[in-house]
Coordinates of C-alpha atoms in Angstrom, one line a residue:
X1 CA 139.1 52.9 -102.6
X2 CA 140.5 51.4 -105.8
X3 CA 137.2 48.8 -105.5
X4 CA 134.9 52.2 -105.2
X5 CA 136.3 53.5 -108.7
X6 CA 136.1 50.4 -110.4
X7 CA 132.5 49.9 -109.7
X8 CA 131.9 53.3 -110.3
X9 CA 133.5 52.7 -114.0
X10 CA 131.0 49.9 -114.4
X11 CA 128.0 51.5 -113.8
X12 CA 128.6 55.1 -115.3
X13 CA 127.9 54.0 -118.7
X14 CA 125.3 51.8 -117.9
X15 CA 123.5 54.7 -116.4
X16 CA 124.0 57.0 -119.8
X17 CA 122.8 54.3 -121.7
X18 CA 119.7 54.0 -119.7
X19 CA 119.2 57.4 -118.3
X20 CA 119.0 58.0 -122.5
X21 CA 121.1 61.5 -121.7
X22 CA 122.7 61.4 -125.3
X23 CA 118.6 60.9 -127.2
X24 CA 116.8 62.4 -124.0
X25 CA 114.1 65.4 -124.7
X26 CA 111.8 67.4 -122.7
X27 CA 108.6 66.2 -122.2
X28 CA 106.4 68.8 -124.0
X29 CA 108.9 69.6 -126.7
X30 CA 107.5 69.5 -130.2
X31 CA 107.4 67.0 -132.7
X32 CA 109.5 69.8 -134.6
X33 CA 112.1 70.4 -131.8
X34 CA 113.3 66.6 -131.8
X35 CA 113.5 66.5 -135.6
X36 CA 116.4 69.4 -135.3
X37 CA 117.5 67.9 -132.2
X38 CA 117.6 64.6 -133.7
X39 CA 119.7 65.9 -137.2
X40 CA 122.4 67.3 -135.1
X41 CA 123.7 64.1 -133.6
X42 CA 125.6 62.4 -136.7
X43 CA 125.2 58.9 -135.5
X44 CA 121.4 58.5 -135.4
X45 CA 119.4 56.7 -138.1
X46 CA 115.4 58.3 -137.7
X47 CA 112.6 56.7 -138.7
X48 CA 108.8 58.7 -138.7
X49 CA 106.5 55.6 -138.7
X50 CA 103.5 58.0 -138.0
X51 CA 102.4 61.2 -137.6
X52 CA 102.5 61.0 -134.1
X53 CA 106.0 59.0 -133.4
X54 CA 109.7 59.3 -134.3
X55 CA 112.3 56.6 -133.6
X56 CA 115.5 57.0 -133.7
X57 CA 118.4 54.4 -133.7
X58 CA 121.7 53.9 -132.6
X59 CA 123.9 50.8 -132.2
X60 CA 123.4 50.5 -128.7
X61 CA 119.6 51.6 -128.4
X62 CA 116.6 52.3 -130.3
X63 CA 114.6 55.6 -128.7
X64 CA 110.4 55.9 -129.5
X65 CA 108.9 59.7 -129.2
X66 CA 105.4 59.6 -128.7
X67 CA 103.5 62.8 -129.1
X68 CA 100.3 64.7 -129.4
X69 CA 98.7 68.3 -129.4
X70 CA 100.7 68.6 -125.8
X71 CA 103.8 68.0 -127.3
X72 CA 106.3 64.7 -126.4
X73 CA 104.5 63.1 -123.3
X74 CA 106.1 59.4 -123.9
X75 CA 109.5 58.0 -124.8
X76 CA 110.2 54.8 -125.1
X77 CA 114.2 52.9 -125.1
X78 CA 114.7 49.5 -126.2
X79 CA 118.7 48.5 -125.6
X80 CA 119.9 44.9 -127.0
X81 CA 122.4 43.3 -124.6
X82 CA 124.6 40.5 -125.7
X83 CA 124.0 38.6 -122.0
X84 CA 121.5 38.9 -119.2
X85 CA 124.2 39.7 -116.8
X86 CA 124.5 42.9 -118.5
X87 CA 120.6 43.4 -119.3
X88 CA 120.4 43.4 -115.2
X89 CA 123.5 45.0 -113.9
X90 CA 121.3 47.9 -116.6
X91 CA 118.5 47.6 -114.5
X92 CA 119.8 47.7 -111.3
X93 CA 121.5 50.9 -112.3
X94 CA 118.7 52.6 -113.5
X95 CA 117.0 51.5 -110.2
X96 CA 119.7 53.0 -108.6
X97 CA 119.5 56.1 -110.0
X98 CA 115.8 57.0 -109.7
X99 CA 116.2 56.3 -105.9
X100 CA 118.5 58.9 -105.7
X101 CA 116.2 60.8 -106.9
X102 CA 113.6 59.8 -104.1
X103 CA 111.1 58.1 -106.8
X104 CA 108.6 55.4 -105.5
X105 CA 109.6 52.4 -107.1
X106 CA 107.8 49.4 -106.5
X107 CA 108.9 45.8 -107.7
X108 CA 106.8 44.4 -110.5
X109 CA 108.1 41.2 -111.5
X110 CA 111.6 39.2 -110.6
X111 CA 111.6 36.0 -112.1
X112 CA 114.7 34.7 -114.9
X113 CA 112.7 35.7 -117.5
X114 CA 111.3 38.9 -116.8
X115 CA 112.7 41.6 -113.9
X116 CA 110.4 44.7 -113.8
X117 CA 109.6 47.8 -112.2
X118 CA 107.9 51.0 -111.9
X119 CA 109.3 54.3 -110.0
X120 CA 106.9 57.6 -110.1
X121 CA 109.0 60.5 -109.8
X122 CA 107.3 63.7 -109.8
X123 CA 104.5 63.7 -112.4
X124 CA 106.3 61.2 -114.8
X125 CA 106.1 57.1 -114.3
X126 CA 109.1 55.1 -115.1
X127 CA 108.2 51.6 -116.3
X128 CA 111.7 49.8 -116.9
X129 CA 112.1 46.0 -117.9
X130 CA 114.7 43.0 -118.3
X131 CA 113.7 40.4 -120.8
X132 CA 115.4 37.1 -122.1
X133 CA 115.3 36.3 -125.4
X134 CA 117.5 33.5 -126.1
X135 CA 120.0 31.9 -124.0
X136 CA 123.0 34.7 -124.9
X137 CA 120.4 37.6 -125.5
X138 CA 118.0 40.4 -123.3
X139 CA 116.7 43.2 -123.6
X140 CA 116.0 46.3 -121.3
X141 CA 112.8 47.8 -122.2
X142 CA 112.5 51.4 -120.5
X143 CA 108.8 53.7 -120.9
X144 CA 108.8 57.1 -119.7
X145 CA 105.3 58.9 -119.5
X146 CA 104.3 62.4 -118.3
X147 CA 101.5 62.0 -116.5
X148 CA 100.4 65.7 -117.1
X149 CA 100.6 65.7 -120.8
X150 CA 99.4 61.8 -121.9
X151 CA 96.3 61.9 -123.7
X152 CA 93.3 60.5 -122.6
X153 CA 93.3 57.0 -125.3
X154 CA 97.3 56.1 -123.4
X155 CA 96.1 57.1 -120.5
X156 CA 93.7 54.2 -120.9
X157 CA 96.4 51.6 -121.7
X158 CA 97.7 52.9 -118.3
X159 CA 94.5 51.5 -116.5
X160 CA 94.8 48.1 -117.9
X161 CA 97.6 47.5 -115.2
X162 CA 96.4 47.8 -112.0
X163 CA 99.6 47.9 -110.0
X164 CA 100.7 51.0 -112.6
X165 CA 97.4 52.8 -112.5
X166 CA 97.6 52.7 -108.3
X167 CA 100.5 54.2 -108.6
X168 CA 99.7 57.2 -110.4
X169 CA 96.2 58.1 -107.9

């Protein structure tokens, strides 16, 4: 039992990190409704690069908002890990989690420099990465899409990968 709650311990805050539950929006919310969201949490540095895209920063994680006439249809989280060990034990959580869900998730790629996959859940595609980037660094790359909202030109960058754009027909 003692086992169960210590793995549980480890993986909880993985999850929150990944599952992006203190930056998470709606998809469809307005580029308006995230800038308040966004000015309520104190420890959030944002950025508006475009028109169409916020970011907004933390010290664990870096969140993208991608929107359009639909509203929010993509975000994007980027989190810096100072090992790989931890970039995975990330992954395998957030793996974990969309299965509970019952999401279709289909292995992309499982090498030691890259570990990817895809999980469709409802109408959204999950598209989450591991990468190395030096001996002691990786990064976990997670893209969130709703497939009802994404305009037609990122919907095009979809089609470029085949196994993704299988998926989604």
């Amino acid at each position: 039992m003692k086992k169960f709650f210590t793995i549980l311990a480890a993986f909880l805050p993985l999850c929150n990190i990944i599952a992006q539950t203190f930056l998470n929006q709606d998809f469809g919310s307005t580029k308006t409704q995230v800038q308040e969201f966004l000015k309520t949490r104190d420890l959030v540095h944002v950025d508006e690069p475009d028109e169409n895209t916020l970011v907004a920063a933390t010290e664990s994680y870096t969140v993208y908002y991608h929107f359009d006439d639909s509203g929010l249809y993509k975000l994007e989280t980027v989190c810096d890990f100072t090992a790989r060990k931890d970039a995975n034990d990330a992954l395998v959580g957030f793996k974990a989690q969309l299965q509970r869900l019952a999401a279709q998730v289909i292995e992309l790629n499982n090498d030691k420099e890259i570990t990817r996959f895809a999980a469709l859940y409802e109408r959204e595609l999950h598209e989450v990465s591991a990468f190395t980037l030096a001996k002691n660094a990786a990064q976990v790359h997670i893209v969130a899409i709703d497939l009802d909202r994404t305009p037609g030109m990122a919907m095009n960058e979809l089609r470029q990968d085949n196994v993704l754009f299988a998926m989604i027909r």
